């Protein structure tokens, strides 16, 4: 559900990274802020001979900042060390890439928390998946996976990602790569048996760090998602809400949220499980039946949405159902929240933060080549995916410094000074309003899918960017 007016932080829906930030001196400055050497010194013993882990990792992180697409081109820049040094590091099954990502994410939150101690903005964990398309059928654990955007089965991995919104910025904090077996017994994983036999294989025992990452490829995204959520809570991330779309929203996640003891965390998710029964008005009903029993619809002037609300019991615990549609003829959408005190407008505003994960998918694929690595070794795929996320965290740090620190009185008046609605912002609001009008006129169009396609389709996105830029200049 897209909020059409007064959408918060609308700049998160467009490309905001300045390519000047991809210059090497920016990387060095940000690495200095992160105290890079001390941050990853624990991993240096992994390189018992030759170059230190710190040196090799810093070079790998630098590649997009010096416009290098692969390590084979590094000699042009006078970088010592043959390409095998970098490949060996990426293929090393002892390296705990998950811990490295946690270190960077935790340092980011600490830096920003220290700079903005009065940050009372809503903080969220967000989970979603995205297709990482590949070309090599012999990549370890590769399969055909269903892409909901293009509505096709494509060769690649499904990236299951959990990210963190600290009230101002989104960063990735944990992920897993998945394959899909499919229902065709003659072509498991969407591949011929001969192709499966030719896939790269590598023996890993339980003492190898990457052993668990490989196991995750065959687990469900719900399983790995719940594990990621629990790890984030255990790591001490301050969280108000866990946000998800209808694919992830289920009883298992609701139970995981309720099990958190050291802080109050609520869930907001779009809901589509048609057979689940809720207790309502001394009866047991599905959400569609409850919508019909919930009385007359109301209209929210701020968003233009018509809506209904109902507090119900799920497994004996209270939850709140929200039913919303655009216009009197629009299709109803159902949201569920464990916070029964939420108003409809509060729920919509918080749920819209979920779009920042879609922006991450777009930005990281465009700027850092997320999913482009074609190495056959699954360990290398994990390493390459982690590297793009570290690069994203570094550039987000640079973004925060440029947009907040330079304005003085660090973050004290951030909302008033930074999130003022500029012309470009207003144009994006108009685009969202236009999408909602189209949805209202055509019942079979889903605004979330439409916006997702715009963000994922490079040509469509570029045309809209040019149109907005031209309109801005003309004004």
Coordinates of C-alpha atoms in Angstrom, one line a residue:
X1 CA 0.0 0.0 0.0
X2 CA 1.6 3.3 -1.1
X3 CA 0.9 6.4 0.9
X4 CA 0.2 9.1 -1.7
X5 CA 0.5 12.3 0.2
X6 CA 2.9 13.4 2.9
X7 CA 5.0 10.3 2.3
X8 CA 7.9 10.4 4.8
X9 CA 11.5 10.5 3.5
X10 CA 10.4 10.3 -0.1
X11 CA 14.1 10.6 -1.2
X12 CA 14.5 7.0 -0.3
X13 CA 12.5 6.1 -3.4
X14 CA 15.0 7.6 -5.8
X15 CA 18.7 7.4 -6.6
X16 CA 20.4 9.6 -4.0
X17 CA 24.0 8.3 -4.1
X18 CA 26.3 10.9 -5.6
X19 CA 28.9 9.3 -7.8
X20 CA 31.5 11.6 -6.2
X21 CA 31.2 9.4 -3.2
X22 CA 32.6 6.5 -5.2
X23 CA 36.0 8.2 -5.2
X24 CA 38.8 6.5 -3.3
X25 CA 39.4 9.3 -0.8
X26 CA 35.8 9.0 0.3
X27 CA 36.3 5.3 1.0
X28 CA 39.5 5.9 3.0
X29 CA 37.7 8.6 5.1
X30 CA 34.8 6.3 5.9
X31 CA 37.0 3.3 6.7
X32 CA 38.8 5.6 9.1
X33 CA 35.5 6.5 10.8
X34 CA 34.8 2.7 11.1
X35 CA 38.3 2.1 12.6
X36 CA 38.6 -0.5 9.9
X37 CA 41.9 -2.0 11.1
X38 CA 40.8 -2.7 14.7
X39 CA 37.3 -3.8 13.4
X40 CA 38.6 -6.7 11.4
X41 CA 42.0 -7.5 13.0
X42 CA 40.6 -10.7 14.5
X43 CA 40.4 -12.1 11.0
X44 CA 44.1 -11.5 10.1
X45 CA 45.2 -14.9 11.4
X46 CA 43.2 -16.4 8.5
X47 CA 46.0 -15.3 6.2
X48 CA 48.9 -17.2 7.8
X49 CA 51.2 -16.3 4.9
X50 CA 51.3 -13.6 2.3
X51 CA 49.0 -10.5 2.5
X52 CA 47.0 -9.7 5.6
X53 CA 43.2 -10.2 5.5
X54 CA 42.8 -6.5 6.3
X55 CA 44.8 -5.6 3.1
X56 CA 43.0 -8.0 0.8
X57 CA 39.6 -7.1 2.1
X58 CA 40.2 -3.3 1.8
X59 CA 41.2 -3.8 -1.9
X60 CA 38.0 -5.8 -2.6
X61 CA 35.9 -3.2 -0.9
X62 CA 37.6 -0.5 -3.1
X63 CA 36.8 -2.0 -6.5
X64 CA 33.6 -0.1 -7.3
X65 CA 35.2 3.1 -5.9
X66 CA 38.0 3.0 -8.4
X67 CA 35.7 1.8 -11.3
X68 CA 37.2 -1.7 -11.4
X69 CA 34.8 -4.5 -12.2
X70 CA 37.1 -7.5 -11.4
X71 CA 40.4 -8.2 -9.6
X72 CA 42.1 -9.0 -12.9
X73 CA 42.3 -5.3 -13.7
X74 CA 44.0 -4.3 -10.5
X75 CA 47.5 -4.4 -11.9
X76 CA 46.6 -1.3 -13.9
X77 CA 46.3 0.6 -10.6
X78 CA 49.6 -0.7 -9.2
X79 CA 48.0 -2.9 -6.6
X80 CA 50.4 -5.6 -5.5
X81 CA 49.2 -9.2 -5.3
X82 CA 48.1 -11.5 -8.0
X83 CA 44.4 -12.2 -8.6
X84 CA 44.6 -15.7 -7.0
X85 CA 45.2 -13.9 -3.7
X86 CA 41.7 -12.4 -3.9
X87 CA 40.0 -15.5 -5.3
X88 CA 41.5 -17.6 -2.5
X89 CA 40.1 -15.3 0.1
X90 CA 36.6 -15.3 -1.4
X91 CA 36.7 -19.1 -1.6
X92 CA 37.9 -19.6 1.9
X93 CA 35.3 -21.6 3.9
X94 CA 36.8 -20.6 7.2
X95 CA 35.9 -16.9 6.9
X96 CA 32.8 -16.0 8.8
X97 CA 31.3 -13.4 6.4
X98 CA 28.2 -13.1 8.5
X99 CA 30.1 -12.0 11.5
X100 CA 32.0 -9.4 9.4
X101 CA 28.7 -8.0 8.1
X102 CA 27.4 -7.9 11.7
X103 CA 30.6 -6.0 12.8
X104 CA 30.1 -3.3 10.1
X105 CA 26.3 -3.0 10.8
X106 CA 26.9 -2.7 14.6
X107 CA 29.6 -0.1 14.1
X108 CA 27.3 1.9 11.8
X109 CA 24.5 1.9 14.4
X110 CA 27.0 2.9 17.2
X111 CA 28.4 5.7 15.1
X112 CA 25.0 7.1 14.3
X113 CA 23.7 6.6 17.8
X114 CA 26.6 8.5 19.2
X115 CA 26.0 11.4 16.8
X116 CA 22.2 11.5 17.4
X117 CA 21.4 10.6 21.0
X118 CA 18.0 12.2 20.7
X119 CA 16.9 10.0 17.8
X120 CA 13.4 9.0 18.7
X121 CA 12.4 7.9 15.2
X122 CA 10.7 4.6 14.6
X123 CA 13.3 1.8 14.2
X124 CA 12.5 -1.3 12.1
X125 CA 13.8 -4.6 10.9
X126 CA 12.6 -5.3 7.4
X127 CA 12.7 -8.7 5.6
X128 CA 12.2 -9.3 1.9
X129 CA 13.7 -11.3 -0.9
X130 CA 15.1 -10.5 -4.3
X131 CA 16.3 -12.5 -7.4
X132 CA 20.0 -12.7 -8.0
X133 CA 20.1 -13.8 -11.6
X134 CA 23.0 -15.9 -12.8
X135 CA 24.2 -17.3 -16.1
X136 CA 26.2 -20.4 -15.1
X137 CA 24.4 -23.6 -14.6
X138 CA 27.4 -25.2 -12.9
X139 CA 27.5 -22.7 -10.0
X140 CA 27.3 -24.6 -6.8
X141 CA 23.7 -24.8 -5.5
X142 CA 22.3 -22.8 -8.4
X143 CA 18.7 -23.5 -9.5
X144 CA 15.8 -22.0 -11.3
X145 CA 13.8 -19.7 -9.0
X146 CA 10.5 -17.9 -9.5
X147 CA 10.7 -14.2 -10.0
X148 CA 7.5 -12.5 -8.8
X149 CA 8.3 -9.3 -10.7
X150 CA 8.8 -10.7 -14.2
X151 CA 6.5 -13.7 -13.4
X152 CA 9.1 -16.1 -14.9
X153 CA 11.4 -18.9 -13.7
X154 CA 15.0 -17.7 -14.0
X155 CA 18.4 -19.2 -13.2
X156 CA 19.8 -17.8 -10.0
X157 CA 19.5 -17.5 -6.2
X158 CA 16.9 -16.0 -4.1
X159 CA 18.5 -13.5 -1.7
X160 CA 16.7 -13.5 1.6
X161 CA 17.6 -10.2 3.3
X162 CA 17.1 -8.6 6.7
X163 CA 17.8 -4.9 6.9
X164 CA 17.7 -2.3 9.6
X165 CA 16.0 1.2 9.5
X166 CA 17.4 3.4 12.3
X167 CA 14.9 6.2 11.7
X168 CA 17.1 7.9 9.0
X169 CA 18.8 5.2 6.9
X170 CA 18.5 1.6 5.8
X171 CA 21.4 -0.8 6.0
X172 CA 21.6 -4.6 5.3
X173 CA 22.5 -6.7 8.4
X174 CA 22.0 -10.4 7.5
X175 CA 21.1 -12.6 4.5
X176 CA 20.9 -16.1 3.2
X177 CA 21.0 -17.5 -0.4
X178 CA 18.4 -20.0 -1.4
X179 CA 17.6 -22.4 -4.3
X180 CA 14.2 -23.8 -5.2
X181 CA 13.7 -27.5 -5.9
X182 CA 10.4 -27.1 -7.9
X183 CA 7.8 -29.7 -8.5
X184 CA 9.2 -31.3 -11.7
X185 CA 10.7 -34.6 -10.5
X186 CA 12.5 -35.1 -13.9
X187 CA 14.2 -31.6 -13.6
X188 CA 14.9 -31.0 -9.9
X189 CA 15.9 -27.4 -9.2
X190 CA 14.7 -26.7 -12.8
X191 CA 17.8 -28.3 -14.3
X192 CA 18.6 -31.5 -16.1
X193 CA 20.2 -34.2 -14.0
X194 CA 23.3 -34.0 -16.1
X195 CA 23.6 -30.3 -15.4
X196 CA 23.2 -31.0 -11.7
X197 CA 26.0 -33.5 -11.7
X198 CA 28.3 -31.0 -13.4
X199 CA 27.7 -28.4 -10.7
X200 CA 30.7 -27.4 -8.7
X201 CA 30.9 -29.3 -5.4
X202 CA 33.1 -28.8 -2.4
X203 CA 33.4 -31.0 0.7
X204 CA 32.6 -29.1 3.9
X205 CA 32.6 -30.5 7.4
X206 CA 30.7 -29.0 10.4
X207 CA 33.9 -27.3 11.6
X208 CA 33.9 -25.2 8.4
X209 CA 32.3 -21.8 8.9
X210 CA 30.5 -21.9 5.6
X211 CA 28.9 -25.3 6.4
X212 CA 25.8 -23.6 7.8
X213 CA 25.5 -21.1 4.9
X214 CA 25.4 -24.0 2.5
X215 CA 22.7 -25.7 4.5
X216 CA 20.6 -22.5 4.4
X217 CA 20.3 -22.8 0.7
X218 CA 17.8 -25.7 1.2
X219 CA 15.9 -24.2 4.1
X220 CA 12.8 -22.1 3.7
X221 CA 13.0 -18.3 3.7
X222 CA 10.7 -18.3 6.8
X223 CA 13.2 -20.5 8.7
X224 CA 16.2 -18.4 7.9
X225 CA 14.3 -15.2 8.3
X226 CA 13.3 -16.1 11.9
X227 CA 16.9 -17.0 12.7
X228 CA 18.0 -13.6 11.3
X229 CA 15.4 -11.8 13.4
X230 CA 16.5 -13.6 16.6
X231 CA 20.2 -12.9 15.8
X232 CA 19.4 -9.1 15.4
X233 CA 17.6 -9.0 18.7
X234 CA 20.4 -10.9 20.4
X235 CA 23.0 -8.5 18.9
X236 CA 21.2 -5.7 20.7
X237 CA 19.6 -3.8 17.8
X238 CA 16.9 -1.4 19.1
X239 CA 13.7 -2.4 17.2
X240 CA 10.1 -1.1 17.3
X241 CA 8.7 -3.0 14.4
X242 CA 9.4 -5.9 12.2
X243 CA 8.0 -5.2 8.7
X244 CA 7.2 -7.7 5.9
X245 CA 5.0 -8.3 2.9
X246 CA 2.4 -11.0 2.5
X247 CA 4.8 -13.7 1.5
X248 CA 6.5 -13.7 4.9
X249 CA 3.6 -12.8 7.2
X250 CA 2.7 -15.9 9.2
X251 CA 2.1 -17.2 12.7
X252 CA 5.7 -18.3 13.1
X253 CA 7.0 -14.7 12.7
X254 CA 4.2 -13.4 15.0
X255 CA 5.3 -15.9 17.7
X256 CA 9.0 -14.9 17.2
X257 CA 8.1 -11.3 17.8
X258 CA 6.1 -12.1 21.0
X259 CA 9.0 -14.1 22.4
X260 CA 11.3 -11.1 22.6
X261 CA 11.8 -10.3 26.3
X262 CA 14.3 -7.5 26.5
X263 CA 12.4 -4.9 24.4
X264 CA 8.9 -4.3 23.0
X265 CA 8.8 -5.3 19.4
X266 CA 5.7 -5.4 17.2
X267 CA 5.0 -6.8 13.7
X268 CA 3.2 -5.2 10.8
X269 CA 2.7 -7.3 7.7
X270 CA 0.4 -7.5 4.7
X271 CA -1.8 -10.6 5.2
X272 CA -3.1 -13.1 2.6
X273 CA -3.5 -16.5 4.4
X274 CA -7.1 -17.0 3.5
X275 CA -7.9 -20.1 5.7
X276 CA -6.6 -18.8 9.0
X277 CA -9.4 -18.4 11.6
X278 CA -9.5 -15.5 14.0
X279 CA -11.7 -15.2 17.1
X280 CA -14.1 -12.2 16.6
X281 CA -17.4 -11.3 18.2
X282 CA -17.8 -14.8 19.9
X283 CA -17.2 -16.6 16.6
X284 CA -14.4 -18.0 14.4
X285 CA -13.9 -16.3 11.1
X286 CA -11.4 -15.8 8.2
X287 CA -10.1 -12.2 7.7
X288 CA -12.4 -11.7 4.7
X289 CA -15.4 -12.7 6.8
X290 CA -14.3 -10.3 9.5
X291 CA -14.0 -7.5 7.0
X292 CA -17.7 -8.0 6.1
X293 CA -18.6 -8.0 9.8
X294 CA -16.5 -5.0 10.8
X295 CA -19.1 -2.3 10.0
X296 CA -19.0 0.6 7.7
X297 CA -15.8 1.7 6.0
X298 CA -14.2 5.0 7.0
X299 CA -12.2 7.4 4.8
X300 CA -8.9 8.7 5.8
X301 CA -8.5 12.2 4.4
X302 CA -4.7 12.3 4.6
X303 CA -4.2 9.3 2.4
X304 CA -7.6 9.0 0.6
X305 CA -7.9 5.4 1.6
X306 CA -11.1 3.7 2.8
X307 CA -10.5 1.4 5.7
X308 CA -11.9 -0.8 8.5
X309 CA -10.3 -2.0 11.7
X310 CA -10.9 -5.0 14.0
X311 CA -9.2 -6.3 17.1
X312 CA -9.3 -10.1 17.0
X313 CA -7.7 -13.1 18.7
X314 CA -5.1 -15.2 17.0
X315 CA -4.1 -18.3 19.0
X316 CA -5.6 -16.6 22.0
X317 CA -3.6 -13.4 21.7
X318 CA -4.9 -10.1 20.5
X319 CA -3.9 -8.7 17.1
X320 CA -5.3 -5.9 15.0
X321 CA -6.5 -6.3 11.4
X322 CA -6.6 -3.4 9.0
X323 CA -8.6 -3.5 5.8
X324 CA -7.8 -0.8 3.3
X325 CA -8.5 0.1 -0.3
X326 CA -8.0 3.0 -2.6
X327 CA -11.4 4.4 -3.7
X328 CA -14.8 2.7 -3.2
X329 CA -14.1 0.2 -6.1
X330 CA -10.5 -0.6 -5.2
X331 CA -9.4 -4.1 -4.1
X332 CA -9.2 -4.6 -0.3
X333 CA -5.8 -5.3 1.2
X334 CA -5.4 -6.7 4.7
X335 CA -2.7 -5.8 7.2
X336 CA -2.0 -7.4 10.6
X337 CA -0.2 -5.9 13.6
X338 CA 0.6 -7.2 17.0
X339 CA 0.2 -3.6 18.3
X340 CA -3.6 -3.2 18.8
X341 CA -3.1 0.5 19.8
X342 CA -2.0 1.5 16.3
X343 CA -4.3 3.8 14.4
X344 CA -4.8 3.2 10.6
X345 CA -2.6 6.2 9.6
X346 CA 0.2 5.2 12.0
X347 CA 0.2 1.7 10.6
X348 CA 0.4 2.9 6.9
X349 CA 3.2 5.4 7.7
X350 CA 5.3 2.8 9.5
X351 CA 4.6 0.1 6.9
X352 CA 5.8 2.4 4.1
X353 CA 9.3 2.2 5.6
X354 CA 9.3 -1.3 4.1
X355 CA 10.0 0.3 0.8
X356 CA 13.5 1.2 1.8
X357 CA 14.6 -2.4 1.3
X358 CA 13.4 -2.3 -2.3
X359 CA 15.6 0.8 -2.7
X360 CA 18.5 -1.1 -1.3
X361 CA 18.0 -3.9 -3.9
X362 CA 18.0 -1.4 -6.7
X363 CA 21.0 0.7 -5.4
X364 CA 23.2 -2.2 -4.6
X365 CA 22.6 -3.9 -7.9
X366 CA 23.2 -0.6 -9.8
X367 CA 26.2 0.7 -7.9
X368 CA 27.9 -2.4 -6.5
X369 CA 26.9 -5.2 -8.8
X370 CA 24.9 -7.2 -6.3
X371 CA 24.4 -10.7 -7.7
X372 CA 26.8 -10.2 -10.7
X373 CA 29.5 -12.5 -9.4
X374 CA 29.6 -15.7 -11.5
X375 CA 32.1 -17.7 -9.4
X376 CA 31.2 -21.4 -9.2
X377 CA 32.1 -21.7 -5.5
X378 CA 29.2 -21.0 -3.1
X379 CA 31.6 -19.6 -0.6
X380 CA 32.6 -17.0 -3.2
X381 CA 28.9 -16.2 -3.8
X382 CA 28.5 -15.5 -0.1
X383 CA 31.7 -13.4 0.0
X384 CA 30.7 -11.3 -3.1
X385 CA 27.2 -10.7 -1.7
X386 CA 28.6 -9.7 1.7
X387 CA 31.1 -7.3 0.0
X388 CA 28.4 -5.4 -1.8
X389 CA 26.5 -5.0 1.5
X390 CA 29.7 -3.7 3.3
X391 CA 30.1 -1.2 0.4
X392 CA 26.5 -0.1 0.8
X393 CA 27.0 0.5 4.5
X394 CA 30.1 2.5 3.8
X395 CA 28.4 4.7 1.2
X396 CA 25.4 5.1 3.5
X397 CA 27.7 6.4 6.2
X398 CA 29.1 8.9 3.7
X399 CA 25.6 9.9 2.8
X400 CA 24.7 10.5 6.4
X401 CA 27.8 12.6 7.0
X402 CA 27.2 14.7 3.9
X403 CA 23.5 15.3 4.5
X404 CA 23.5 15.7 8.3
X405 CA 26.9 16.6 9.8
X406 CA 27.5 19.5 7.3
X407 CA 24.3 21.2 8.5
X408 CA 25.5 21.6 12.0
X409 CA 23.7 20.9 15.2
X410 CA 24.1 17.2 14.3
X411 CA 20.7 15.7 13.9
X412 CA 19.0 18.0 16.4
X413 CA 16.7 19.4 13.8
X414 CA 17.1 16.7 11.2
X415 CA 13.4 16.3 10.4
X416 CA 13.0 20.1 9.9
X417 CA 16.2 20.6 8.0
X418 CA 16.8 17.5 6.0
X419 CA 13.3 16.1 5.2
X420 CA 11.9 19.3 3.8
X421 CA 9.9 18.6 0.7
X422 CA 12.1 19.7 -2.2
X423 CA 10.8 19.9 -5.8
X424 CA 12.1 16.5 -6.7
X425 CA 10.4 15.1 -3.7
X426 CA 7.1 16.7 -4.7
X427 CA 7.4 15.2 -8.2
X428 CA 7.9 11.7 -6.7
X429 CA 4.8 12.3 -4.6
X430 CA 2.9 13.1 -7.7
X431 CA 4.2 9.9 -9.3
X432 CA 2.9 7.9 -6.4
X433 CA -0.5 9.7 -6.6
X434 CA -0.6 8.9 -10.3
X435 CA 0.0 5.2 -9.6
X436 CA -2.8 5.2 -7.0
X437 CA -5.2 6.9 -9.5
X438 CA -4.3 4.2 -12.1
X439 CA -5.0 1.5 -9.5
X440 CA -8.3 3.1 -8.6
X441 CA -9.4 3.1 -12.3
X442 CA -8.2 -0.4 -13.1
X443 CA -9.2 -3.0 -10.5
X444 CA -6.7 -5.7 -11.6
X445 CA -3.6 -3.5 -11.0
X446 CA -1.7 -3.8 -7.7
X447 CA 0.1 -0.6 -6.8
X448 CA 2.8 -2.5 -4.8
X449 CA 3.7 -4.7 -7.8
X450 CA 3.6 -1.7 -10.1
X451 CA 6.0 0.3 -8.0
X452 CA 8.2 -2.7 -7.6
X453 CA 8.4 -3.1 -11.3
X454 CA 9.4 0.5 -11.7
X455 CA 12.2 0.1 -9.2
X456 CA 13.5 -3.1 -10.8
X457 CA 13.1 -2.2 -14.5
X458 CA 16.2 -0.2 -15.5
X459 CA 14.7 1.4 -18.6
X460 CA 11.5 2.4 -16.9
X461 CA 13.3 3.8 -13.9
X462 CA 15.7 5.8 -16.2
X463 CA 12.8 7.3 -18.1
X464 CA 11.0 8.4 -15.0
X465 CA 14.3 9.9 -13.6
X466 CA 14.8 11.8 -16.8
X467 CA 11.2 13.1 -16.8
X468 CA 11.5 14.2 -13.1
X469 CA 14.9 15.9 -13.8
X470 CA 13.6 17.6 -16.9
X471 CA 10.5 18.9 -15.0
X472 CA 12.6 20.1 -12.2
X473 CA 14.9 22.0 -14.6
X474 CA 12.0 23.4 -16.5
X475 CA 10.5 24.7 -13.2

